[in-house]
PDB file of C-alpha atoms in Angstrom:
ATOM      1  CA  MET A   2     -53.280 -32.030  67.939  1.00 66.00           C
ATOM      2  CA  LYS A   3     -54.982 -28.956  69.415  1.00 70.00           C
ATOM      3  CA  ARG A   4     -51.916 -28.200  71.511  1.00 72.00           C
ATOM      4  CA  ILE A   5     -49.634 -28.234  68.464  1.00 73.00           C
ATOM      5  CA  LEU A   6     -51.991 -25.942  66.552  1.00 64.00           C
ATOM      6  CA  ILE A   7     -52.273 -23.470  69.447  1.00 72.00           C
ATOM      7  CA  ALA A   8     -48.486 -23.542  70.022  1.00 65.00           C
ATOM      8  CA  SER A   9     -47.733 -22.920  66.329  1.00 72.00           C
ATOM      9  CA  ILE A  10     -50.194 -19.957  66.236  1.00 73.00           C
ATOM     10  CA  LEU A  11     -48.560 -18.424  69.328  1.00 66.00           C
ATOM     11  CA  ILE A  12     -45.071 -18.856  67.835  1.00 74.00           C
ATOM     12  CA  ALA A  13     -46.193 -17.282  64.536  1.00 67.00           C
ATOM     13  CA  MET A  14     -47.712 -14.314  66.364  1.00 71.00           C
ATOM     14  CA  ALA A  15     -44.543 -13.813  68.429  1.00 68.00           C
ATOM     15  CA  LEU A  16     -42.333 -13.917  65.308  1.00 66.00           C
ATOM     16  CA  ALA A  17     -44.623 -11.443  63.506  1.00 66.00           C
ATOM     17  CA  ALA A  18     -44.184  -8.895  66.330  1.00 63.00           C
ATOM     18  CA  PHE A  19     -40.363  -8.642  66.020  1.00 60.00           C
ATOM     19  CA  PRO A  20     -40.263  -6.543  62.801  1.00 61.00           C
ATOM     20  CA  ALA A  21     -42.532  -3.923  64.424  1.00 57.00           C
ATOM     21  CA  PHE A  22     -39.908  -3.267  67.108  1.00 56.00           C
ATOM     22  CA  SER A  23     -37.072  -2.838  64.618  1.00 55.00           C
ATOM     23  CA  GLN A  24     -38.706   0.039  62.664  1.00 54.00           C
ATOM     24  CA  GLU A  25     -37.647   3.658  63.204  1.00 56.00           C
ATOM     25  CA  ALA A  26     -40.038   6.004  64.967  1.00 55.00           C
ATOM     26  CA  LYS A  27     -42.038   8.123  62.527  1.00 58.00           C
ATOM     27  CA  PRO A  28     -42.980  11.756  63.188  1.00 56.00           C
ATOM     28  CA  ALA A  29     -46.507  12.390  64.452  1.00 63.00           C
ATOM     29  CA  ASP A  30     -47.392  14.288  61.266  1.00 67.00           C
ATOM     30  CA  PRO A  31     -46.554  12.295  58.117  1.00 66.00           C
ATOM     31  CA  LEU A  32     -46.521  15.501  56.016  1.00 69.00           C
ATOM     32  CA  ALA A  33     -44.084  17.318  58.339  1.00 71.00           C
ATOM     33  CA  THR A  34     -40.619  17.936  56.935  1.00 73.00           C
ATOM     34  CA  GLN A  35     -37.380  18.269  58.777  1.00 76.00           C
ATOM     35  CA  ILE A  36     -35.569  21.630  58.583  1.00 73.00           C
ATOM     36  CA  LYS A  37     -32.015  20.753  57.643  1.00 78.00           C
ATOM     37  CA  SER A  38     -30.527  24.243  57.969  1.00 80.00           C
ATOM     38  CA  PRO A  39     -32.675  26.737  59.894  1.00 81.00           C
ATOM     39  CA  SER A  40     -32.429  30.363  58.802  1.00 83.00           C
ATOM     40  CA  ASP A  41     -31.034  33.079  61.019  1.00 87.00           C
ATOM     41  CA  MET A  42     -33.666  35.479  59.620  1.00 90.00           C
ATOM     42  CA  TYR A  43     -36.906  36.235  61.473  1.00 92.00           C
ATOM     43  CA  PRO A  44     -39.764  37.661  59.342  1.00 93.00           C
ATOM     44  CA  PHE A  45     -42.406  39.951  60.844  1.00 93.00           C
ATOM     45  CA  ARG A  46     -45.514  40.573  58.703  1.00 94.00           C
ATOM     46  CA  LEU A  47     -47.608  43.746  58.939  1.00 94.00           C
ATOM     47  CA  ASP A  48     -50.961  44.387  57.253  1.00 93.00           C
ATOM     48  CA  VAL A  49     -50.666  47.588  55.232  1.00 95.00           C
ATOM     49  CA  VAL A  50     -53.648  49.885  54.839  1.00 94.00           C
ATOM     50  CA  LYS A  51     -52.206  52.544  52.530  1.00 95.00           C
ATOM     51  CA  VAL A  52     -48.903  53.390  50.846  1.00 96.00           C
ATOM     52  CA  PHE A  53     -48.107  57.050  50.171  1.00 95.00           C
ATOM     53  CA  GLN A  54     -45.557  57.903  47.465  1.00 94.00           C
ATOM     54  CA  HIS A  55     -43.100  60.764  47.848  1.00 93.00           C
ATOM     55  CA  SER A  56     -39.930  61.751  46.042  1.00 91.00           C
ATOM     56  CA  LEU A  57     -37.978  60.808  49.197  1.00 93.00           C
ATOM     57  CA  GLY A  58     -39.584  57.378  49.638  1.00 94.00           C
ATOM     58  CA  PHE A  59     -42.758  55.712  50.866  1.00 95.00           C
ATOM     59  CA  ARG A  60     -44.917  56.336  53.903  1.00 95.00           C
ATOM     60  CA  VAL A  61     -46.558  53.047  54.862  1.00 96.00           C
ATOM     61  CA  VAL A  62     -49.641  53.061  57.095  1.00 96.00           C
ATOM     62  CA  TYR A  63     -50.180  49.674  58.753  1.00 96.00           C
ATOM     63  CA  ARG A  64     -52.524  48.144  61.313  1.00 94.00           C
ATOM     64  CA  VAL A  65     -51.672  47.957  64.992  1.00 93.00           C
ATOM     65  CA  GLY A  66     -54.003  45.644  66.863  1.00 87.00           C
ATOM     66  CA  GLN A  67     -57.663  45.641  65.915  1.00 86.00           C
ATOM     67  CA  ALA A  68     -58.473  49.342  65.514  1.00 87.00           C
ATOM     68  CA  ASP A  69     -55.274  51.399  65.562  1.00 93.00           C
ATOM     69  CA  PHE A  70     -52.793  52.453  62.877  1.00 95.00           C
ATOM     70  CA  ALA A  71     -49.122  53.382  62.750  1.00 95.00           C
ATOM     71  CA  ASP A  72     -46.815  54.508  59.985  1.00 93.00           C
ATOM     72  CA  ALA A  73     -43.322  53.717  58.794  1.00 94.00           C
ATOM     73  CA  TYR A  74     -41.145  55.789  56.493  1.00 95.00           C
ATOM     74  CA  ILE A  75     -38.958  53.929  53.999  1.00 95.00           C
ATOM     75  CA  PRO A  76     -36.315  56.058  52.224  1.00 95.00           C
ATOM     76  CA  ILE A  77     -36.042  55.718  48.440  1.00 94.00           C
ATOM     77  CA  GLU A  78     -32.292  54.989  48.783  1.00 95.00           C
ATOM     78  CA  TRP A  79     -33.132  51.665  50.405  1.00 95.00           C
ATOM     79  CA  PHE A  80     -34.732  50.414  47.174  1.00 93.00           C
ATOM     80  CA  LYS A  81     -31.501  50.236  45.164  1.00 92.00           C
ATOM     81  CA  ALA A  82     -29.977  46.865  44.306  1.00 89.00           C
ATOM     82  CA  GLY A  83     -28.500  45.303  47.433  1.00 87.00           C
ATOM     83  CA  GLY A  84     -30.246  47.898  49.622  1.00 91.00           C
ATOM     84  CA  LYS A  85     -32.408  47.514  52.697  1.00 93.00           C
ATOM     85  CA  ALA A  86     -35.778  47.429  50.901  1.00 95.00           C
ATOM     86  CA  GLU A  87     -37.539  45.691  48.044  1.00 95.00           C
ATOM     87  CA  LEU A  88     -40.768  46.802  46.350  1.00 95.00           C
ATOM     88  CA  ILE A  89     -42.834  43.936  44.945  1.00 94.00           C
ATOM     89  CA  ARG A  90     -45.779  44.879  42.718  1.00 94.00           C
ATOM     90  CA  SER A  91     -48.541  42.381  42.018  1.00 91.00           C
ATOM     91  CA  ASN A  92     -52.303  42.078  41.702  1.00 91.00           C
ATOM     92  CA  ASP A  93     -52.470  39.417  44.389  1.00 89.00           C
ATOM     93  CA  PRO A  94     -55.559  39.826  46.619  1.00 89.00           C
ATOM     94  CA  SER A  95     -53.402  39.632  49.763  1.00 88.00           C
ATOM     95  CA  HIS A  96     -51.547  42.837  48.858  1.00 90.00           C
ATOM     96  CA  PRO A  97     -50.664  45.304  50.321  1.00 93.00           C
ATOM     97  CA  TYR A  98     -48.555  44.059  53.203  1.00 94.00           C
ATOM     98  CA  MET A  99     -45.024  44.482  54.499  1.00 96.00           C
ATOM     99  CA  VAL A 100     -42.526  41.970  55.864  1.00 96.00           C
ATOM    100  CA  ILE A 101     -39.698  43.211  58.069  1.00 96.00           C
ATOM    101  CA  TYR A 102     -36.754  40.832  58.425  1.00 95.00           C
ATOM    102  CA  TYR A 103     -34.540  40.659  61.478  1.00 95.00           C
ATOM    103  CA  ARG A 104     -31.186  38.911  61.746  1.00 92.00           C
ATOM    104  CA  GLU A 105     -29.993  38.111  65.252  1.00 89.00           C
ATOM    105  CA  GLY A 106     -32.521  40.552  66.704  1.00 87.00           C
ATOM    106  CA  LYS A 107     -31.460  43.504  64.533  1.00 93.00           C
ATOM    107  CA  PHE A 108     -33.199  45.020  61.513  1.00 93.00           C
ATOM    108  CA  SER A 109     -31.948  43.518  58.246  1.00 93.00           C
ATOM    109  CA  HIS A 110     -34.306  44.541  55.422  1.00 94.00           C
ATOM    110  CA  VAL A 111     -37.934  45.072  54.440  1.00 96.00           C
ATOM    111  CA  ARG A 112     -40.123  43.857  51.593  1.00 95.00           C
ATOM    112  CA  LEU A 113     -43.135  45.955  50.626  1.00 96.00           C
ATOM    113  CA  PHE A 114     -45.800  44.075  48.667  1.00 96.00           C
ATOM    114  CA  VAL A 115     -48.133  46.503  46.877  1.00 95.00           C
ATOM    115  CA  LYS A 116     -50.862  46.505  44.249  1.00 93.00           C
ATOM    116  CA  ASP A 117     -49.572  46.938  40.707  1.00 92.00           C
ATOM    117  CA  PHE A 118     -52.352  49.328  39.707  1.00 88.00           C
ATOM    118  CA  PRO A 119     -51.401  52.862  40.910  1.00 85.00           C
ATOM    119  CA  LYS A 120     -55.055  54.006  41.032  1.00 89.00           C
ATOM    120  CA  ASP A 121     -55.900  51.328  43.580  1.00 91.00           C
ATOM    121  CA  PRO A 122     -57.337  52.769  46.846  1.00 92.00           C
ATOM    122  CA  SER A 123     -54.310  51.413  48.728  1.00 93.00           C
ATOM    123  CA  TRP A 124     -52.077  53.985  46.968  1.00 95.00           C
ATOM    124  CA  GLY A 125     -51.798  57.677  47.821  1.00 93.00           C
ATOM    125  CA  ILE A 126     -49.506  60.673  47.402  1.00 93.00           C
ATOM    126  CA  LEU A 127     -47.772  62.208  50.399  1.00 90.00           C
ATOM    127  CA  GLU A 128     -48.256  65.957  50.479  1.00 88.00           C
ATOM    128  CA  PRO A 129     -45.083  68.004  50.967  1.00 84.00           C
ATOM    129  CA  GLY A 130     -44.620  69.507  54.382  1.00 82.00           C
ATOM    130  CA  PRO A 131     -41.974  71.241  56.505  1.00 83.00           C
ATOM    131  CA  ASP A 132     -40.779  68.153  58.408  1.00 88.00           C
ATOM    132  CA  VAL A 133     -41.407  65.405  55.833  1.00 89.00           C
ATOM    133  CA  ALA A 134     -37.717  65.197  54.897  1.00 89.00           C
ATOM    134  CA  SER A 135     -36.703  64.543  58.513  1.00 91.00           C
ATOM    135  CA  LYS A 136     -39.120  61.590  58.757  1.00 91.00           C
ATOM    136  CA  PHE A 137     -37.327  59.793  55.903  1.00 91.00           C
ATOM    137  CA  LYS A 138     -33.962  60.000  57.700  1.00 93.00           C
ATOM    138  CA  VAL A 139     -34.177  56.586  59.363  1.00 91.00           C
ATOM    139  CA  GLU A 140     -31.682  53.780  59.814  1.00 92.00           C
ATOM    140  CA  GLU A 141     -34.159  51.000  60.576  1.00 91.00           C
ATOM    141  CA  ILE A 142     -37.884  50.336  60.840  1.00 91.00           C
ATOM    142  CA  VAL A 143     -39.169  49.844  64.369  1.00 89.00           C
ATOM    143  CA  PRO A 144     -42.762  48.574  64.204  1.00 89.00           C
ATOM    144  CA  LYS A 145     -45.313  49.510  66.856  1.00 87.00           C
ATOM    145  CA  PHE A 146     -47.432  46.819  68.427  1.00 76.00           C
TER     146      PHE A 146
END
């Protein structure tokens, strides 16, 4: 009687193991999603310190490393519909920042996220100077690292 009981338990355990082998492998992270069509765009985010307005465009001062700064000049012509730049105003605490998009390793466009309130300390006015106009004659933004 004991042999039949032990044999039936072993057979039941062996049959219970077969469905475990037929299941598909699950990803390690259950919340991970599969990317069905990866984008050809590569975004590069820069922390902006101050944005200076000018009639020719915007001078954007951004952080480089821990304690250095660099600037980028964005012509006003880029902000037209279908242009190379987009200005997004909001009161989000993460603003201001800038995202430069690259497609196949080449500059595509830029999005500048700024505070909506023009009297915010992150806003400024660029003083006119002799070579200011030449700084806005750019074809692409090349960030410094």
